[in-house]
Every structure is written in structure tokens, then in C-alpha cells.
Amino acid sequence: KELVRQCCAALHHNLQFQFNIDALPQHQAACIRSLSTLAGRMDGFRSAIEYIQDFIDIPGLMMWGEEVARIIGYNVEQEANKYLLKKVFDFESKYQTAAAPIPNYPRTESDPLCVNFMGRTVSTLLKMTDAQTTIFSRECSGWFLADGQEVCGFRTISLLRRAIGVCGLSGIDKLLSFRIMHELHRFVKFFKTTVKKQGVLLEQIRDGLFPEWRIPANDSIGFYASATKKNRDVDDACHDMSPTCWSSTTSAEDDP
């Protein structure tokens, strides 16, 4: 019971991030410090359990792994509720036990939309890897600013694994999957309500551009000006939708 309480407190207090898009390098450095502190705390807990297990004859490392997995699973489950129609409440959770209950903490002022530390971690990773401010390099397996400074890469993911373990990384993957599903549902709804109304106009533009590999023969500049003017409402709606939908979706798909 005390192990669960201490681990939950360490995860809650260390995984809080103050994000400022105008000071991304400083934010990244603060994230690294928070993850390093948490990794040290979790390593200390694990080492203490491993040290005393032989003296009091308990399966300490097995207990450690089971309890950390239970804490992560519970927080992923509660964070995923905002994407689900049928929600799993605290008293219904399969991860809660009367012998060693997992405590609930209030939402933080820095990220009030997130329920717990798992949501804050995913939110921060998405902000650090936002396609509008960073560039993903497949060769370097990381996200970089325009000046070449790394924002998120092997070091960040390695620290994250030390801090929340493999089950924590699996939980992040699960939350990212829920987020991708949510954003795609938003886009489908947007398409049905906004884009579909302009279906006839879009088909006319498509016919005028056919075949796509050839420049329109008759007054291509005038055709472009006319098409953009007629389609301005859809373009404006797409511009408003794109930053929130596609940026978060592509960043989530690229996350390791």
C-alpha cells in the first residue's frame, strides 16, 4: 500500500510540465530535468525493493512490476475515458483494490484538460513534436527545430522508459491510438457537414483539372482564381481544422 502511494505521488508531482511554444528549447530542458528526477526516484524504489526482498523473503521485483503496471493501467484507463462513450469509473476499474488503492489527484493548473500524469505526458510529447514547429528526421529518429536543435529523440524516449517503464510506453501508445481515432472522427464529421455540401463545385474543379498531370489549356490563371474564390468557404474551414486535426494526428503516428 505504501509502495503504491509513494509511486503515485512521484509520478503525479514530477510529470507536470509548463509549456511555452515561444520557448521550446527551455521547455524541452525542463522536461528532461523532470524525467531525470522521476527516473532517479523510480530506480531508487526498485533498488530498495530488490535489496530487502531477500531479508524478508518476498518476491519484491515481481511485486514491483505488478504494482507499477497496475498504476499505469489505471491512469491510462481513466485518461482514455474522455475518448469513450461508455466510461469506466473509479469504482468499476479492474485495477483498483481495497488492499492497495490507487489515489486520485486533482487536475493541474498547467494542463487542466488532462486527467492525470499519463495524459499530461502524452500532451507534452505532442506539443514537443508538433509538425507546425518541429521537423521529424527519420534518419536521426528525432524531432528538430529549424536551426537543427533536437527537441525530442533517443535521449527523451530513453529517459521516459526509465521513468515510467515499458508498460508506461505501452500506455502512451494506447492513448495516442485513442487520440488518432478521436481526431479522425472529428475530420469525418467535418467532411460530412462542410465539405460534402460543396461536392458539385469540387467535382467541377476536378473535371477542369483533368488530367491532373497537365496544366489547364484555357486560361489556367483565371481558372485558379475562379476556383479559389468559389471554394473560399471550404478553404477557410480546412485551414481552421488542419492545425488541430492533422498536426496532432501526424505527430501521434510518428511518435516512437
Tab-separated table of C-alpha atoms in Angstrom:
chain	number	residue	atom	x	y	z
A	1	LYS	CA	0.000	0.000	0.000
A	2	GLU	CA	2.805	2.420	0.872
A	3	LEU	CA	4.680	1.472	-2.319
A	4	VAL	CA	1.642	2.360	-4.439
A	5	ARG	CA	1.177	5.660	-2.598
A	6	GLN	CA	4.826	6.674	-2.988
A	7	CYS	CA	4.972	5.720	-6.683
A	8	CYS	CA	1.734	7.564	-7.479
A	9	ALA	CA	2.963	10.677	-5.655
A	10	ALA	CA	6.279	10.627	-7.529
A	11	LEU	CA	4.565	10.202	-10.909
A	12	HIS	CA	1.999	12.924	-10.219
A	13	HIS	CA	4.395	15.565	-8.883
A	14	ASN	CA	7.215	15.041	-11.389
A	15	LEU	CA	5.167	14.679	-14.565
A	16	GLN	CA	3.888	18.263	-14.592
A	17	PHE	CA	5.057	20.468	-17.448
A	18	GLN	CA	4.874	24.210	-18.086
A	19	PHE	CA	4.721	24.541	-21.869
A	20	ASN	CA	5.536	27.692	-23.807
A	21	ILE	CA	5.626	27.400	-27.593
A	22	ASP	CA	7.855	30.502	-27.840
A	23	ALA	CA	10.499	28.927	-25.588
A	24	LEU	CA	10.539	25.345	-26.838
A	25	PRO	CA	14.256	24.660	-26.065
A	26	GLN	CA	13.804	25.792	-22.445
A	27	HIS	CA	10.646	23.696	-22.171
A	28	GLN	CA	12.473	20.669	-23.539
A	29	ALA	CA	15.263	21.143	-20.988
A	30	ALA	CA	12.686	21.354	-18.172
A	31	CYS	CA	11.065	18.137	-19.408
A	32	ILE	CA	14.433	16.375	-19.408
A	33	ARG	CA	15.055	17.515	-15.817
A	34	SER	CA	11.621	16.292	-14.703
A	35	LEU	CA	12.088	12.924	-16.397
A	36	SER	CA	15.601	12.559	-14.949
A	37	THR	CA	14.324	13.287	-11.441
A	38	LEU	CA	11.469	10.823	-11.803
A	39	ALA	CA	13.747	8.147	-13.292
A	40	GLY	CA	16.060	8.510	-10.277
A	41	ARG	CA	13.128	8.178	-7.850
A	42	MET	CA	11.728	5.113	-9.584
A	43	ASP	CA	15.169	3.478	-9.788
A	44	GLY	CA	15.558	4.140	-6.059
A	45	PHE	CA	12.227	2.499	-5.245
A	46	ARG	CA	13.102	-0.520	-7.359
A	47	SER	CA	16.567	-0.870	-5.821
A	48	ALA	CA	15.137	-0.653	-2.293
A	49	ILE	CA	12.585	-3.375	-3.025
A	50	GLU	CA	15.267	-5.537	-4.605
A	51	TYR	CA	17.583	-5.041	-1.597
A	52	ILE	CA	15.076	-6.017	1.095
A	53	GLN	CA	13.330	-8.866	-0.724
A	54	ASP	CA	15.872	-11.468	0.399
A	55	PHE	CA	15.837	-10.291	4.022
A	56	ILE	CA	12.052	-10.593	4.472
A	57	ASP	CA	11.531	-13.379	1.923
A	58	ILE	CA	9.122	-11.695	-0.502
A	59	PRO	CA	9.060	-11.649	-4.352
A	60	GLY	CA	9.952	-7.961	-4.349
A	61	LEU	CA	10.738	-7.405	-8.037
A	62	MET	CA	7.629	-9.277	-9.135
A	63	MET	CA	5.530	-7.184	-6.747
A	64	TRP	CA	7.196	-4.016	-8.041
A	65	GLY	CA	6.438	-4.877	-11.665
A	66	GLU	CA	2.825	-5.812	-10.930
A	67	GLU	CA	2.102	-2.650	-8.927
A	68	VAL	CA	3.696	-0.271	-11.434
A	69	ALA	CA	1.776	-1.951	-14.258
A	70	ARG	CA	-1.434	-1.609	-12.228
A	71	ILE	CA	-0.806	2.109	-11.585
A	72	ILE	CA	-0.092	2.785	-15.253
A	73	GLY	CA	-3.074	0.727	-16.413
A	74	TYR	CA	-5.444	2.549	-14.078
A	75	ASN	CA	-4.276	6.011	-15.164
A	76	VAL	CA	-4.419	5.096	-18.866
A	77	GLU	CA	-7.944	3.782	-18.343
A	78	GLN	CA	-9.101	6.976	-16.603
A	79	GLU	CA	-7.414	9.233	-19.179
A	80	ALA	CA	-8.987	7.294	-22.061
A	81	ASN	CA	-12.469	7.962	-20.661
A	82	LYS	CA	-12.624	11.322	-22.447
A	83	TYR	CA	-12.481	9.482	-25.790
A	84	LEU	CA	-15.111	6.864	-24.891
A	85	LEU	CA	-18.900	6.942	-24.791
A	86	LYS	CA	-19.043	4.213	-22.151
A	87	LYS	CA	-16.755	5.408	-19.386
A	88	VAL	CA	-15.074	3.303	-16.717
A	89	PHE	CA	-15.481	4.952	-13.333
A	90	ASP	CA	-13.046	4.626	-10.455
A	91	PHE	CA	-15.158	2.126	-8.512
A	92	GLU	CA	-15.609	-0.004	-11.653
A	93	SER	CA	-11.922	-0.184	-12.555
A	94	LYS	CA	-10.338	-3.616	-12.573
A	95	TYR	CA	-7.085	-2.009	-11.419
A	96	GLN	CA	-8.443	-0.707	-8.106
A	97	THR	CA	-8.147	-2.857	-4.987
A	98	ALA	CA	-9.201	-2.245	-1.395
A	99	ALA	CA	-5.870	-3.577	-0.088
A	100	ALA	CA	-3.748	-1.059	-2.008
A	101	PRO	CA	-5.969	1.619	-3.587
A	102	ILE	CA	-4.547	3.869	-6.279
A	103	PRO	CA	-5.036	7.519	-5.199
A	104	ASN	CA	-6.726	10.120	-7.387
A	105	TYR	CA	-5.114	13.548	-7.723
A	106	PRO	CA	-6.818	16.742	-8.919
A	107	ARG	CA	-6.034	18.123	-12.355
A	108	THR	CA	-3.136	20.540	-12.547
A	109	GLU	CA	-3.388	24.208	-13.473
A	110	SER	CA	-0.684	23.802	-16.123
A	111	ASP	CA	-2.730	21.232	-18.097
A	112	PRO	CA	-6.363	21.212	-16.879
A	113	LEU	CA	-7.635	19.202	-19.858
A	114	CYS	CA	-5.658	16.135	-18.796
A	115	VAL	CA	-6.967	13.841	-16.066
A	116	ASN	CA	-3.637	12.523	-14.772
A	117	PHE	CA	0.096	12.214	-15.408
A	118	MET	CA	-0.337	9.905	-18.416
A	119	GLY	CA	-2.463	12.479	-20.203
A	120	ARG	CA	-0.004	15.258	-19.360
A	121	THR	CA	2.884	13.190	-20.706
A	122	VAL	CA	1.109	12.475	-23.997
A	123	SER	CA	0.028	16.113	-24.332
A	124	THR	CA	3.585	17.335	-23.785
A	125	LEU	CA	5.029	14.854	-26.299
A	126	LEU	CA	2.527	16.029	-28.905
A	127	LYS	CA	3.402	19.670	-28.262
A	128	MET	CA	7.127	18.943	-28.466
A	129	THR	CA	6.663	17.099	-31.782
A	130	ASP	CA	4.119	19.469	-33.327
A	131	ALA	CA	4.514	19.492	-37.117
A	132	GLN	CA	3.979	23.268	-37.178
A	133	THR	CA	7.087	23.986	-35.091
A	134	THR	CA	9.369	20.952	-35.497
A	135	ILE	CA	10.733	18.746	-38.284
A	136	PHE	CA	10.888	14.950	-38.000
A	137	SER	CA	14.089	13.338	-39.246
A	138	ARG	CA	13.681	9.647	-39.977
A	139	GLU	CA	17.451	9.216	-40.350
A	140	CYS	CA	18.118	10.713	-36.899
A	141	SER	CA	14.925	9.287	-35.352
A	142	GLY	CA	14.047	12.582	-33.712
A	143	TRP	CA	12.287	15.937	-33.965
A	144	PHE	CA	14.328	19.085	-34.605
A	145	LEU	CA	13.823	22.828	-34.748
A	146	ALA	CA	14.613	24.754	-37.931
A	147	ASP	CA	18.093	25.589	-36.581
A	148	GLY	CA	18.925	21.882	-36.135
A	149	GLN	CA	18.451	21.662	-32.362
A	150	GLU	CA	16.937	18.360	-31.240
A	151	VAL	CA	13.673	18.675	-29.312
A	152	CYS	CA	12.709	15.024	-28.879
A	153	GLY	CA	14.827	11.989	-29.693
A	154	PHE	CA	16.518	8.907	-28.291
A	155	ARG	CA	17.528	10.630	-25.057
A	156	THR	CA	13.979	11.746	-24.286
A	157	ILE	CA	12.465	8.336	-25.036
A	158	SER	CA	15.197	6.563	-23.057
A	159	LEU	CA	14.525	8.765	-20.019
A	160	LEU	CA	10.813	8.211	-20.461
A	161	ARG	CA	11.343	4.446	-20.409
A	162	ARG	CA	13.376	4.713	-17.209
A	163	ALA	CA	10.735	6.947	-15.642
A	164	ILE	CA	7.534	5.049	-16.474
A	165	GLY	CA	8.833	1.729	-17.760
A	166	VAL	CA	7.842	-0.366	-20.749
A	167	CYS	CA	4.236	-0.554	-19.522
A	168	GLY	CA	4.210	3.260	-19.455
A	169	LEU	CA	5.375	3.457	-23.074
A	170	SER	CA	2.676	0.935	-23.964
A	171	GLY	CA	0.144	3.155	-22.192
A	172	ILE	CA	1.305	6.180	-24.203
A	173	ASP	CA	0.866	4.144	-27.390
A	174	LYS	CA	-2.683	3.246	-26.337
A	175	LEU	CA	-3.606	6.865	-25.579
A	176	LEU	CA	-2.141	8.004	-28.899
A	177	SER	CA	-4.299	5.407	-30.656
A	178	PHE	CA	-7.392	6.776	-28.923
A	179	ARG	CA	-6.402	10.316	-29.896
A	180	ILE	CA	-5.884	9.398	-33.559
A	181	MET	CA	-9.310	7.737	-33.599
A	182	HIS	CA	-10.867	10.841	-31.999
A	183	GLU	CA	-9.257	13.257	-34.478
A	184	LEU	CA	-10.237	11.115	-37.475
A	185	HIS	CA	-13.839	11.027	-36.223
A	186	ARG	CA	-13.737	14.820	-35.953
A	187	PHE	CA	-12.497	15.093	-39.532
A	188	VAL	CA	-15.156	12.715	-40.875
A	189	LYS	CA	-17.837	14.771	-39.108
A	190	PHE	CA	-16.320	17.990	-40.501
A	191	PHE	CA	-16.211	16.475	-44.000
A	192	LYS	CA	-19.857	15.410	-43.895
A	193	THR	CA	-21.120	18.752	-42.596
A	194	THR	CA	-18.871	21.170	-44.517
A	195	VAL	CA	-17.052	19.649	-47.484
A	196	LYS	CA	-19.855	17.414	-48.742
A	197	LYS	CA	-22.094	20.453	-49.300
A	198	GLN	CA	-19.584	21.694	-51.883
A	199	GLY	CA	-19.446	18.335	-53.689
A	200	VAL	CA	-20.752	19.632	-57.050
A	201	LEU	CA	-18.301	22.545	-57.061
A	202	LEU	CA	-15.371	20.274	-56.172
A	203	GLU	CA	-16.315	17.870	-58.984
A	204	GLN	CA	-16.346	20.781	-61.450
A	205	ILE	CA	-12.876	21.833	-60.288
A	206	ARG	CA	-11.673	18.233	-60.599
A	207	ASP	CA	-13.032	17.976	-64.164
A	208	GLY	CA	-11.352	21.258	-65.061
A	209	LEU	CA	-8.013	19.956	-63.792
A	210	PHE	CA	-8.269	16.601	-65.605
A	211	PRO	CA	-5.829	15.126	-66.473
A	212	GLU	CA	-4.023	16.119	-63.289
A	213	TRP	CA	-0.562	15.948	-64.828
A	214	ARG	CA	-1.316	18.652	-67.414
A	215	ILE	CA	-1.767	22.403	-66.945
A	216	PRO	CA	-5.311	23.533	-67.902
A	217	ALA	CA	-5.260	24.592	-71.529
A	218	ASN	CA	-7.558	27.630	-71.349
A	219	ASP	CA	-6.558	30.477	-69.026
A	220	SER	CA	-5.092	28.433	-66.158
A	221	ILE	CA	-4.532	31.558	-64.024
A	222	GLY	CA	-8.147	32.624	-64.405
A	223	PHE	CA	-9.333	29.096	-63.647
A	224	TYR	CA	-7.261	29.053	-60.444
A	225	ALA	CA	-8.578	32.468	-59.336
A	226	SER	CA	-12.180	31.447	-60.023
A	227	ALA	CA	-11.817	28.097	-58.221
A	228	THR	CA	-10.252	29.616	-55.102
A	229	LYS	CA	-12.890	32.348	-54.948
A	230	LYS	CA	-15.805	29.886	-55.226
A	231	ASN	CA	-14.186	27.470	-52.792
A	232	ARG	CA	-13.132	30.031	-50.177
A	233	ASP	CA	-15.582	28.851	-47.509
A	234	VAL	CA	-14.236	25.281	-47.647
A	235	ASP	CA	-10.635	26.509	-47.709
A	236	ASP	CA	-11.162	28.650	-44.611
A	237	ALA	CA	-12.831	25.746	-42.778
A	238	CYS	CA	-9.996	23.391	-43.780
A	239	HIS	CA	-7.381	25.857	-42.534
A	240	ASP	CA	-9.176	26.083	-39.193
A	241	MET	CA	-9.454	22.293	-38.973
A	242	SER	CA	-5.971	21.310	-40.145
A	243	PRO	CA	-3.792	22.576	-37.254
A	244	THR	CA	-5.851	20.790	-34.598
A	245	CYS	CA	-6.612	17.600	-36.505
A	246	TRP	CA	-3.787	16.734	-38.882
A	247	SER	CA	-0.896	18.088	-36.823
A	248	SER	CA	-1.813	16.065	-33.740
A	249	THR	CA	-2.618	13.002	-35.848
A	250	THR	CA	0.643	13.014	-37.810
A	251	SER	CA	2.694	13.725	-34.680
A	252	ALA	CA	0.962	10.858	-32.890
A	253	GLU	CA	1.622	8.486	-35.787
A	254	ASP	CA	5.327	9.412	-35.853
A	255	ASP	CA	5.871	9.032	-32.080
A	256	PRO	CA	8.121	6.035	-31.287
